[in-house]
Amino acid sequence: MYKIVFMRHGESTWNLENRFTGWTDVDLTEKGIAEARSAGKVLKDNGFSFDLAYTSVLKRAVRTLWLTLDEMDLMWLPIKNDWRLNERHYGALQGLDKGETAAKYGDQQVLVWRRSYDVPPPPLAADDERASFNDPRYAGLAREQIPLTECLKDTVARVLPAWNEELAPAIKAGRQILVSAHGNSLRALIKMLDGISDEDIVGLNIPNGQPLVYELDADLKPIRHYYLGDQEAIAAAMAAVANQGKAKAA
């Protein structure tokens, strides 16, 4: 039996402000820092250890990983940063308040933009200052690899090669792996592992800063999965994620 632990980054500043974040490189809040440290403590207390870690190139996931490993006294581990584990690109919605956007366009439209499998938000213009073409993190990529918007289907298409080329071979080689990533890049991995339909993936809510353990068989098919930690708190955090894109009551 193999194990891999996934974790969505701790609360970010734009999580707190209820803004669409995507590829915008915002940092953790004080709560997010505490969530990351708590995750490290929970993992250590439950006997987990690692010898390899993966994360995106966005600081909220990177810092979450650093803090978690610091709490476990594992900061010496090799870390692989992979842009393919980035959050889904939210296009022209990036930076907008989710509640205000829902009030303007309706809860249903925002739900479609947030969670539809194959309907992307409106794209950024190529000359928009929010575009990532000149970001040094992506200097090695072809221009067409850098998105101006993405739906979850697009995110799955870039995340699965990271699984097939990096994560799966490392797991089969016996490496103990921790992945610190984002709600939608993790949703893409979970969709693949659990065979979740395009329609049902919309209902999957992943809370911030909570270690999610997958136990896998010899073919890397899931045997079971579970969150570590206080299950009531995890359920409340999942409900909060589900409600982020709704218009606030007057």
PDB file of C-alpha atoms in Angstrom:
ATOM      1  CA  MET A   1       0.000   0.000   0.000  1.00  0.00           C
ATOM      2  CA  TYR A   2       1.192   3.500  -0.875  1.00  0.00           C
ATOM      3  CA  LYS A   3       0.233   6.805   0.735  1.00  0.00           C
ATOM      4  CA  ILE A   4       0.304  10.383  -0.496  1.00  0.00           C
ATOM      5  CA  VAL A   5      -0.826  13.467   1.442  1.00  0.00           C
ATOM      6  CA  PHE A   6      -2.455  16.407  -0.316  1.00  0.00           C
ATOM      7  CA  MET A   7      -3.032  19.766   1.309  1.00  0.00           C
ATOM      8  CA  ARG A   8      -4.627  22.969   0.111  1.00  0.00           C
ATOM      9  CA  HIS A   9      -2.678  26.037   1.220  1.00  0.00           C
ATOM     10  CA  GLY A  10      -3.701  27.875   4.382  1.00  0.00           C
ATOM     11  CA  GLU A  11      -6.006  30.866   4.234  1.00  0.00           C
ATOM     12  CA  SER A  12      -4.649  33.553   1.896  1.00  0.00           C
ATOM     13  CA  THR A  13      -5.235  37.281   2.040  1.00  0.00           C
ATOM     14  CA  TRP A  14      -7.646  37.021  -0.885  1.00  0.00           C
ATOM     15  CA  ASN A  15      -9.432  34.037   0.675  1.00  0.00           C
ATOM     16  CA  LEU A  16     -10.046  36.358   3.609  1.00  0.00           C
ATOM     17  CA  GLU A  17     -11.260  39.132   1.297  1.00  0.00           C
ATOM     18  CA  ASN A  18     -13.366  36.601  -0.692  1.00  0.00           C
ATOM     19  CA  ARG A  19     -11.650  37.485  -3.964  1.00  0.00           C
ATOM     20  CA  PHE A  20     -11.000  35.331  -7.020  1.00  0.00           C
ATOM     21  CA  THR A  21      -7.281  34.629  -6.823  1.00  0.00           C
ATOM     22  CA  GLY A  22      -6.136  32.208  -9.533  1.00  0.00           C
ATOM     23  CA  TRP A  23      -2.545  32.887 -10.544  1.00  0.00           C
ATOM     24  CA  THR A  24      -2.322  36.128  -8.536  1.00  0.00           C
ATOM     25  CA  ASP A  25       0.528  35.619  -6.074  1.00  0.00           C
ATOM     26  CA  VAL A  26      -0.958  36.592  -2.724  1.00  0.00           C
ATOM     27  CA  ASP A  27       0.417  35.497   0.652  1.00  0.00           C
ATOM     28  CA  LEU A  28      -1.041  33.801   3.730  1.00  0.00           C
ATOM     29  CA  THR A  29      -2.961  35.536   6.503  1.00  0.00           C
ATOM     30  CA  GLU A  30      -2.061  35.011  10.149  1.00  0.00           C
ATOM     31  CA  LYS A  31      -4.828  32.402  10.219  1.00  0.00           C
ATOM     32  CA  GLY A  32      -3.309  30.731   7.162  1.00  0.00           C
ATOM     33  CA  ILE A  33       0.086  30.605   8.860  1.00  0.00           C
ATOM     34  CA  ALA A  34      -1.509  29.016  11.933  1.00  0.00           C
ATOM     35  CA  GLU A  35      -3.361  26.490   9.718  1.00  0.00           C
ATOM     36  CA  ALA A  36      -0.111  25.457   8.052  1.00  0.00           C
ATOM     37  CA  ARG A  37       1.655  25.002  11.377  1.00  0.00           C
ATOM     38  CA  SER A  38      -1.329  23.102  12.763  1.00  0.00           C
ATOM     39  CA  ALA A  39      -1.233  20.793   9.739  1.00  0.00           C
ATOM     40  CA  GLY A  40       2.416  20.035  10.437  1.00  0.00           C
ATOM     41  CA  LYS A  41       1.633  19.248  14.046  1.00  0.00           C
ATOM     42  CA  VAL A  42      -1.294  16.974  13.105  1.00  0.00           C
ATOM     43  CA  LEU A  43       0.849  15.122  10.571  1.00  0.00           C
ATOM     44  CA  LYS A  44       3.696  14.677  13.061  1.00  0.00           C
ATOM     45  CA  ASP A  45       1.342  13.594  15.851  1.00  0.00           C
ATOM     46  CA  ASN A  46      -0.157  10.964  13.535  1.00  0.00           C
ATOM     47  CA  GLY A  47       3.235   9.493  12.734  1.00  0.00           C
ATOM     48  CA  PHE A  48       3.640  10.849   9.207  1.00  0.00           C
ATOM     49  CA  SER A  49       7.021  11.644   7.757  1.00  0.00           C
ATOM     50  CA  PHE A  50       8.118  12.532   4.225  1.00  0.00           C
ATOM     51  CA  ASP A  51      11.198  12.460   2.041  1.00  0.00           C
ATOM     52  CA  LEU A  52       9.959  14.543  -0.906  1.00  0.00           C
ATOM     53  CA  ALA A  53       7.530  17.444  -1.317  1.00  0.00           C
ATOM     54  CA  TYR A  54       5.807  19.095  -4.261  1.00  0.00           C
ATOM     55  CA  THR A  55       4.186  22.482  -4.522  1.00  0.00           C
ATOM     56  CA  SER A  56       3.234  25.125  -7.076  1.00  0.00           C
ATOM     57  CA  VAL A  57       5.151  28.328  -7.845  1.00  0.00           C
ATOM     58  CA  LEU A  58       2.651  30.492  -5.927  1.00  0.00           C
ATOM     59  CA  LYS A  59       3.775  31.702  -2.502  1.00  0.00           C
ATOM     60  CA  ARG A  60       0.588  30.787  -0.596  1.00  0.00           C
ATOM     61  CA  ALA A  61       1.199  27.107  -1.367  1.00  0.00           C
ATOM     62  CA  VAL A  62       4.981  27.364  -1.037  1.00  0.00           C
ATOM     63  CA  ARG A  63       4.815  29.084   2.343  1.00  0.00           C
ATOM     64  CA  THR A  64       2.215  26.595   3.574  1.00  0.00           C
ATOM     65  CA  LEU A  65       4.634  23.808   2.708  1.00  0.00           C
ATOM     66  CA  TRP A  66       7.569  25.547   4.401  1.00  0.00           C
ATOM     67  CA  LEU A  67       5.617  26.108   7.606  1.00  0.00           C
ATOM     68  CA  THR A  68       4.255  22.562   7.645  1.00  0.00           C
ATOM     69  CA  LEU A  69       7.718  21.082   7.143  1.00  0.00           C
ATOM     70  CA  ASP A  70       9.172  23.450   9.739  1.00  0.00           C
ATOM     71  CA  GLU A  71       6.645  22.180  12.283  1.00  0.00           C
ATOM     72  CA  MET A  72       7.685  18.604  11.419  1.00  0.00           C
ATOM     73  CA  ASP A  73      11.440  19.452  11.562  1.00  0.00           C
ATOM     74  CA  LEU A  74      11.674  18.435   7.894  1.00  0.00           C
ATOM     75  CA  MET A  75      12.785  21.690   6.267  1.00  0.00           C
ATOM     76  CA  TRP A  76      15.764  19.857   4.755  1.00  0.00           C
ATOM     77  CA  LEU A  77      13.522  17.886   2.394  1.00  0.00           C
ATOM     78  CA  PRO A  78      13.911  18.313  -1.356  1.00  0.00           C
ATOM     79  CA  ILE A  79      11.031  20.422  -2.717  1.00  0.00           C
ATOM     80  CA  LYS A  80       9.946  20.396  -6.342  1.00  0.00           C
ATOM     81  CA  ASN A  81       8.081  23.496  -7.527  1.00  0.00           C
ATOM     82  CA  ASP A  82       5.877  22.736 -10.518  1.00  0.00           C
ATOM     83  CA  TRP A  83       3.807  25.445 -12.222  1.00  0.00           C
ATOM     84  CA  ARG A  84       1.386  22.721 -13.331  1.00  0.00           C
ATOM     85  CA  LEU A  85       0.205  22.502  -9.693  1.00  0.00           C
ATOM     86  CA  ASN A  86      -0.859  26.175  -9.757  1.00  0.00           C
ATOM     87  CA  GLU A  87      -4.428  27.160  -8.988  1.00  0.00           C
ATOM     88  CA  ARG A  88      -6.866  27.395 -11.889  1.00  0.00           C
ATOM     89  CA  HIS A  89      -6.509  30.676 -13.749  1.00  0.00           C
ATOM     90  CA  TYR A  90      -9.648  32.751 -13.145  1.00  0.00           C
ATOM     91  CA  GLY A  91      -9.151  35.077 -16.092  1.00  0.00           C
ATOM     92  CA  ALA A  92     -10.769  38.503 -15.867  1.00  0.00           C
ATOM     93  CA  LEU A  93     -12.369  37.553 -12.520  1.00  0.00           C
ATOM     94  CA  GLN A  94      -8.993  37.624 -10.755  1.00  0.00           C
ATOM     95  CA  GLY A  95      -9.082  40.234  -8.004  1.00  0.00           C
ATOM     96  CA  LEU A  96     -12.881  40.622  -8.007  1.00  0.00           C
ATOM     97  CA  ASP A  97     -14.945  40.105  -4.847  1.00  0.00           C
ATOM     98  CA  LYS A  98     -16.893  36.848  -5.182  1.00  0.00           C
ATOM     99  CA  GLY A  99     -19.967  38.105  -3.338  1.00  0.00           C
ATOM    100  CA  GLU A 100     -20.117  41.342  -5.314  1.00  0.00           C
ATOM    101  CA  THR A 101     -19.652  39.415  -8.554  1.00  0.00           C
ATOM    102  CA  ALA A 102     -22.509  37.092  -7.551  1.00  0.00           C
ATOM    103  CA  ALA A 103     -24.729  40.078  -6.740  1.00  0.00           C
ATOM    104  CA  LYS A 104     -23.992  41.498 -10.196  1.00  0.00           C
ATOM    105  CA  TYR A 105     -24.221  38.351 -12.319  1.00  0.00           C
ATOM    106  CA  GLY A 106     -26.226  35.999 -10.067  1.00  0.00           C
ATOM    107  CA  ASP A 107     -25.213  33.092  -7.830  1.00  0.00           C
ATOM    108  CA  GLN A 108     -25.766  30.578 -10.624  1.00  0.00           C
ATOM    109  CA  GLN A 109     -23.469  32.330 -13.101  1.00  0.00           C
ATOM    110  CA  VAL A 110     -20.728  32.621 -10.505  1.00  0.00           C
ATOM    111  CA  LEU A 111     -21.171  28.946  -9.604  1.00  0.00           C
ATOM    112  CA  VAL A 112     -20.715  28.109 -13.292  1.00  0.00           C
ATOM    113  CA  TRP A 113     -17.537  30.216 -13.469  1.00  0.00           C
ATOM    114  CA  ARG A 114     -16.195  28.784 -10.210  1.00  0.00           C
ATOM    115  CA  ARG A 115     -17.065  25.146 -10.634  1.00  0.00           C
ATOM    116  CA  SER A 116     -18.313  24.291 -14.128  1.00  0.00           C
ATOM    117  CA  TYR A 117     -16.082  21.630 -15.624  1.00  0.00           C
ATOM    118  CA  ASP A 118     -15.808  23.122 -19.095  1.00  0.00           C
ATOM    119  CA  VAL A 119     -17.009  26.763 -18.977  1.00  0.00           C
ATOM    120  CA  PRO A 120     -14.131  29.193 -18.313  1.00  0.00           C
ATOM    121  CA  PRO A 121     -14.547  32.706 -16.899  1.00  0.00           C
ATOM    122  CA  PRO A 122     -14.046  35.640 -19.290  1.00  0.00           C
ATOM    123  CA  PRO A 123     -10.345  35.748 -20.324  1.00  0.00           C
ATOM    124  CA  LEU A 124      -7.843  38.454 -19.537  1.00  0.00           C
ATOM    125  CA  ALA A 125      -6.790  40.599 -22.464  1.00  0.00           C
ATOM    126  CA  ALA A 126      -3.281  39.640 -23.603  1.00  0.00           C
ATOM    127  CA  ASP A 127      -2.013  43.105 -22.635  1.00  0.00           C
ATOM    128  CA  ASP A 128      -3.685  43.093 -19.205  1.00  0.00           C
ATOM    129  CA  GLU A 129      -1.194  43.812 -16.415  1.00  0.00           C
ATOM    130  CA  ARG A 130      -2.538  40.709 -14.635  1.00  0.00           C
ATOM    131  CA  ALA A 131      -1.322  38.419 -17.446  1.00  0.00           C
ATOM    132  CA  SER A 132       1.696  36.241 -16.575  1.00  0.00           C
ATOM    133  CA  PHE A 133       3.643  36.400 -19.852  1.00  0.00           C
ATOM    134  CA  ASN A 134       6.501  38.438 -18.326  1.00  0.00           C
ATOM    135  CA  ASP A 135       6.581  36.672 -14.958  1.00  0.00           C
ATOM    136  CA  PRO A 136      10.032  35.036 -14.503  1.00  0.00           C
ATOM    137  CA  ARG A 137       8.383  31.969 -12.959  1.00  0.00           C
ATOM    138  CA  TYR A 138       7.073  31.062 -16.406  1.00  0.00           C
ATOM    139  CA  ALA A 139      10.064  32.155 -18.486  1.00  0.00           C
ATOM    140  CA  GLY A 140      10.687  28.608 -19.680  1.00  0.00           C
ATOM    141  CA  LEU A 141       7.169  28.131 -21.035  1.00  0.00           C
ATOM    142  CA  ALA A 142       5.878  28.730 -24.523  1.00  0.00           C
ATOM    143  CA  ARG A 143       3.473  31.672 -24.674  1.00  0.00           C
ATOM    144  CA  GLU A 144       0.550  29.363 -25.494  1.00  0.00           C
ATOM    145  CA  GLN A 145       1.169  27.394 -22.276  1.00  0.00           C
ATOM    146  CA  ILE A 146       0.441  30.478 -20.154  1.00  0.00           C
ATOM    147  CA  PRO A 147      -3.343  30.821 -19.770  1.00  0.00           C
ATOM    148  CA  LEU A 148      -5.513  33.921 -19.889  1.00  0.00           C
ATOM    149  CA  THR A 149      -8.374  31.939 -18.318  1.00  0.00           C
ATOM    150  CA  GLU A 150      -9.090  28.299 -17.466  1.00  0.00           C
ATOM    151  CA  CYS A 151     -11.994  26.018 -16.690  1.00  0.00           C
ATOM    152  CA  LEU A 152     -11.448  22.935 -14.544  1.00  0.00           C
ATOM    153  CA  LYS A 153     -11.111  20.816 -17.703  1.00  0.00           C
ATOM    154  CA  ASP A 154      -8.108  22.963 -18.674  1.00  0.00           C
ATOM    155  CA  THR A 155      -6.646  22.601 -15.181  1.00  0.00           C
ATOM    156  CA  VAL A 156      -7.022  18.818 -15.338  1.00  0.00           C
ATOM    157  CA  ALA A 157      -5.213  18.828 -18.696  1.00  0.00           C
ATOM    158  CA  ARG A 158      -2.125  20.515 -17.200  1.00  0.00           C
ATOM    159  CA  VAL A 159      -2.175  18.785 -13.779  1.00  0.00           C
ATOM    160  CA  LEU A 160      -2.419  15.166 -14.990  1.00  0.00           C
ATOM    161  CA  PRO A 161       0.954  15.230 -16.786  1.00  0.00           C
ATOM    162  CA  ALA A 162       2.493  16.326 -13.476  1.00  0.00           C
ATOM    163  CA  TRP A 163       0.915  13.251 -11.860  1.00  0.00           C
ATOM    164  CA  ASN A 164       1.992  10.903 -14.644  1.00  0.00           C
ATOM    165  CA  GLU A 165       5.519  12.278 -15.078  1.00  0.00           C
ATOM    166  CA  GLU A 166       6.432  13.240 -11.504  1.00  0.00           C
ATOM    167  CA  LEU A 167       4.136  12.158  -8.692  1.00  0.00           C
ATOM    168  CA  ALA A 168       3.144   8.632  -9.736  1.00  0.00           C
ATOM    169  CA  PRO A 169       6.707   7.448 -10.526  1.00  0.00           C
ATOM    170  CA  ALA A 170       7.956   8.908  -7.239  1.00  0.00           C
ATOM    171  CA  ILE A 171       5.197   7.123  -5.285  1.00  0.00           C
ATOM    172  CA  LYS A 172       5.981   3.816  -7.003  1.00  0.00           C
ATOM    173  CA  ALA A 173       9.648   4.342  -6.188  1.00  0.00           C
ATOM    174  CA  GLY A 174       8.673   4.342  -2.510  1.00  0.00           C
ATOM    175  CA  ARG A 175       8.955   8.058  -1.844  1.00  0.00           C
ATOM    176  CA  GLN A 176       6.810   9.481   0.970  1.00  0.00           C
ATOM    177  CA  ILE A 177       5.260  12.562  -0.619  1.00  0.00           C
ATOM    178  CA  LEU A 178       3.501  15.685   0.640  1.00  0.00           C
ATOM    179  CA  VAL A 179       1.802  17.933  -1.943  1.00  0.00           C
ATOM    180  CA  SER A 180       0.920  21.521  -1.011  1.00  0.00           C
ATOM    181  CA  ALA A 181      -1.232  22.990  -3.755  1.00  0.00           C
ATOM    182  CA  HIS A 182      -4.568  24.691  -4.451  1.00  0.00           C
ATOM    183  CA  GLY A 183      -8.283  23.998  -4.426  1.00  0.00           C
ATOM    184  CA  ASN A 184      -8.615  23.347  -8.150  1.00  0.00           C
ATOM    185  CA  SER A 185      -5.285  21.665  -8.852  1.00  0.00           C
ATOM    186  CA  LEU A 186      -6.098  19.261  -6.004  1.00  0.00           C
ATOM    187  CA  ARG A 187      -9.650  18.906  -7.325  1.00  0.00           C
ATOM    188  CA  ALA A 188      -8.125  17.816 -10.649  1.00  0.00           C
ATOM    189  CA  LEU A 189      -5.990  15.153  -8.948  1.00  0.00           C
ATOM    190  CA  ILE A 190      -8.865  13.893  -6.814  1.00  0.00           C
ATOM    191  CA  LYS A 191     -11.157  13.746  -9.856  1.00  0.00           C
ATOM    192  CA  MET A 192      -8.632  11.521 -11.581  1.00  0.00           C
ATOM    193  CA  LEU A 193      -7.933   9.294  -8.577  1.00  0.00           C
ATOM    194  CA  ASP A 194     -11.565   8.771  -7.549  1.00  0.00           C
ATOM    195  CA  GLY A 195     -13.041   8.759 -11.049  1.00  0.00           C
ATOM    196  CA  ILE A 196     -15.445  11.595 -10.158  1.00  0.00           C
ATOM    197  CA  SER A 197     -17.715  12.630 -13.016  1.00  0.00           C
ATOM    198  CA  ASP A 198     -17.553  16.023 -14.703  1.00  0.00           C
ATOM    199  CA  GLU A 199     -20.949  16.813 -13.180  1.00  0.00           C
ATOM    200  CA  ASP A 200     -20.157  15.726  -9.613  1.00  0.00           C
ATOM    201  CA  ILE A 201     -16.774  17.401  -9.288  1.00  0.00           C
ATOM    202  CA  VAL A 202     -18.615  20.738  -8.927  1.00  0.00           C
ATOM    203  CA  GLY A 203     -19.725  19.664  -5.436  1.00  0.00           C
ATOM    204  CA  LEU A 204     -16.262  18.817  -4.084  1.00  0.00           C
ATOM    205  CA  ASN A 205     -15.087  21.380  -1.521  1.00  0.00           C
ATOM    206  CA  ILE A 206     -11.512  21.275  -0.250  1.00  0.00           C
ATOM    207  CA  PRO A 207     -10.809  23.178   2.999  1.00  0.00           C
ATOM    208  CA  ASN A 208      -7.688  25.242   3.593  1.00  0.00           C
ATOM    209  CA  GLY A 209      -4.790  23.784   5.513  1.00  0.00           C
ATOM    210  CA  GLN A 210      -6.210  20.314   6.200  1.00  0.00           C
ATOM    211  CA  PRO A 211      -4.054  17.248   5.365  1.00  0.00           C
ATOM    212  CA  LEU A 212      -5.896  14.805   3.080  1.00  0.00           C
ATOM    213  CA  VAL A 213      -4.437  11.286   3.094  1.00  0.00           C
ATOM    214  CA  TYR A 214      -4.885   8.923   0.150  1.00  0.00           C
ATOM    215  CA  GLU A 215      -4.029   5.256   0.593  1.00  0.00           C
ATOM    216  CA  LEU A 216      -3.362   3.647  -2.791  1.00  0.00           C
ATOM    217  CA  ASP A 217      -3.019   0.061  -4.012  1.00  0.00           C
ATOM    218  CA  ALA A 218      -0.214  -1.320  -6.199  1.00  0.00           C
ATOM    219  CA  ASP A 219      -1.802   0.262  -9.284  1.00  0.00           C
ATOM    220  CA  LEU A 220      -2.179   3.615  -7.469  1.00  0.00           C
ATOM    221  CA  LYS A 221      -5.939   3.179  -7.243  1.00  0.00           C
ATOM    222  CA  PRO A 222      -7.470   4.602  -4.048  1.00  0.00           C
ATOM    223  CA  ILE A 223      -8.223   2.202  -1.195  1.00  0.00           C
ATOM    224  CA  ARG A 224      -9.527   4.980   1.043  1.00  0.00           C
ATOM    225  CA  HIS A 225      -8.965   8.630   1.826  1.00  0.00           C
ATOM    226  CA  TYR A 226      -9.502  10.759   4.905  1.00  0.00           C
ATOM    227  CA  TYR A 227      -8.724  14.133   6.427  1.00  0.00           C
ATOM    228  CA  LEU A 228      -6.567  14.266   9.527  1.00  0.00           C
ATOM    229  CA  GLY A 229      -7.678  16.471  12.391  1.00  0.00           C
ATOM    230  CA  ASP A 230     -10.909  17.720  13.973  1.00  0.00           C
ATOM    231  CA  GLN A 231     -13.659  16.381  11.721  1.00  0.00           C
ATOM    232  CA  GLU A 232     -16.279  18.934  12.835  1.00  0.00           C
ATOM    233  CA  ALA A 233     -13.911  21.809  12.107  1.00  0.00           C
ATOM    234  CA  ILE A 234     -13.067  20.285   8.721  1.00  0.00           C
ATOM    235  CA  ALA A 235     -16.776  19.966   7.853  1.00  0.00           C
ATOM    236  CA  ALA A 236     -17.340  23.614   8.810  1.00  0.00           C
ATOM    237  CA  ALA A 237     -14.371  24.689   6.685  1.00  0.00           C
ATOM    238  CA  MET A 238     -15.723  22.750   3.692  1.00  0.00           C
ATOM    239  CA  ALA A 239     -19.120  24.444   4.080  1.00  0.00           C
ATOM    240  CA  ALA A 240     -17.422  27.847   4.181  1.00  0.00           C
ATOM    241  CA  VAL A 241     -15.652  27.089   0.887  1.00  0.00           C
ATOM    242  CA  ALA A 242     -18.991  26.121  -0.687  1.00  0.00           C
ATOM    243  CA  ASN A 243     -20.555  29.446   0.325  1.00  0.00           C
ATOM    244  CA  GLN A 244     -17.766  31.738  -0.911  1.00  0.00           C
ATOM    245  CA  GLY A 245     -19.339  32.467  -4.285  1.00  0.00           C
ATOM    246  CA  LYS A 246     -22.786  33.479  -3.087  1.00  0.00           C
ATOM    247  CA  ALA A 247     -24.180  36.977  -2.949  1.00  0.00           C
ATOM    248  CA  LYS A 248     -24.419  38.370   0.559  1.00  0.00           C
ATOM    249  CA  ALA A 249     -27.900  38.916   1.941  1.00  0.00           C
ATOM    250  CA  ALA A 250     -28.910  42.563   2.185  1.00  0.00           C
TER     251      ALA A 250
END
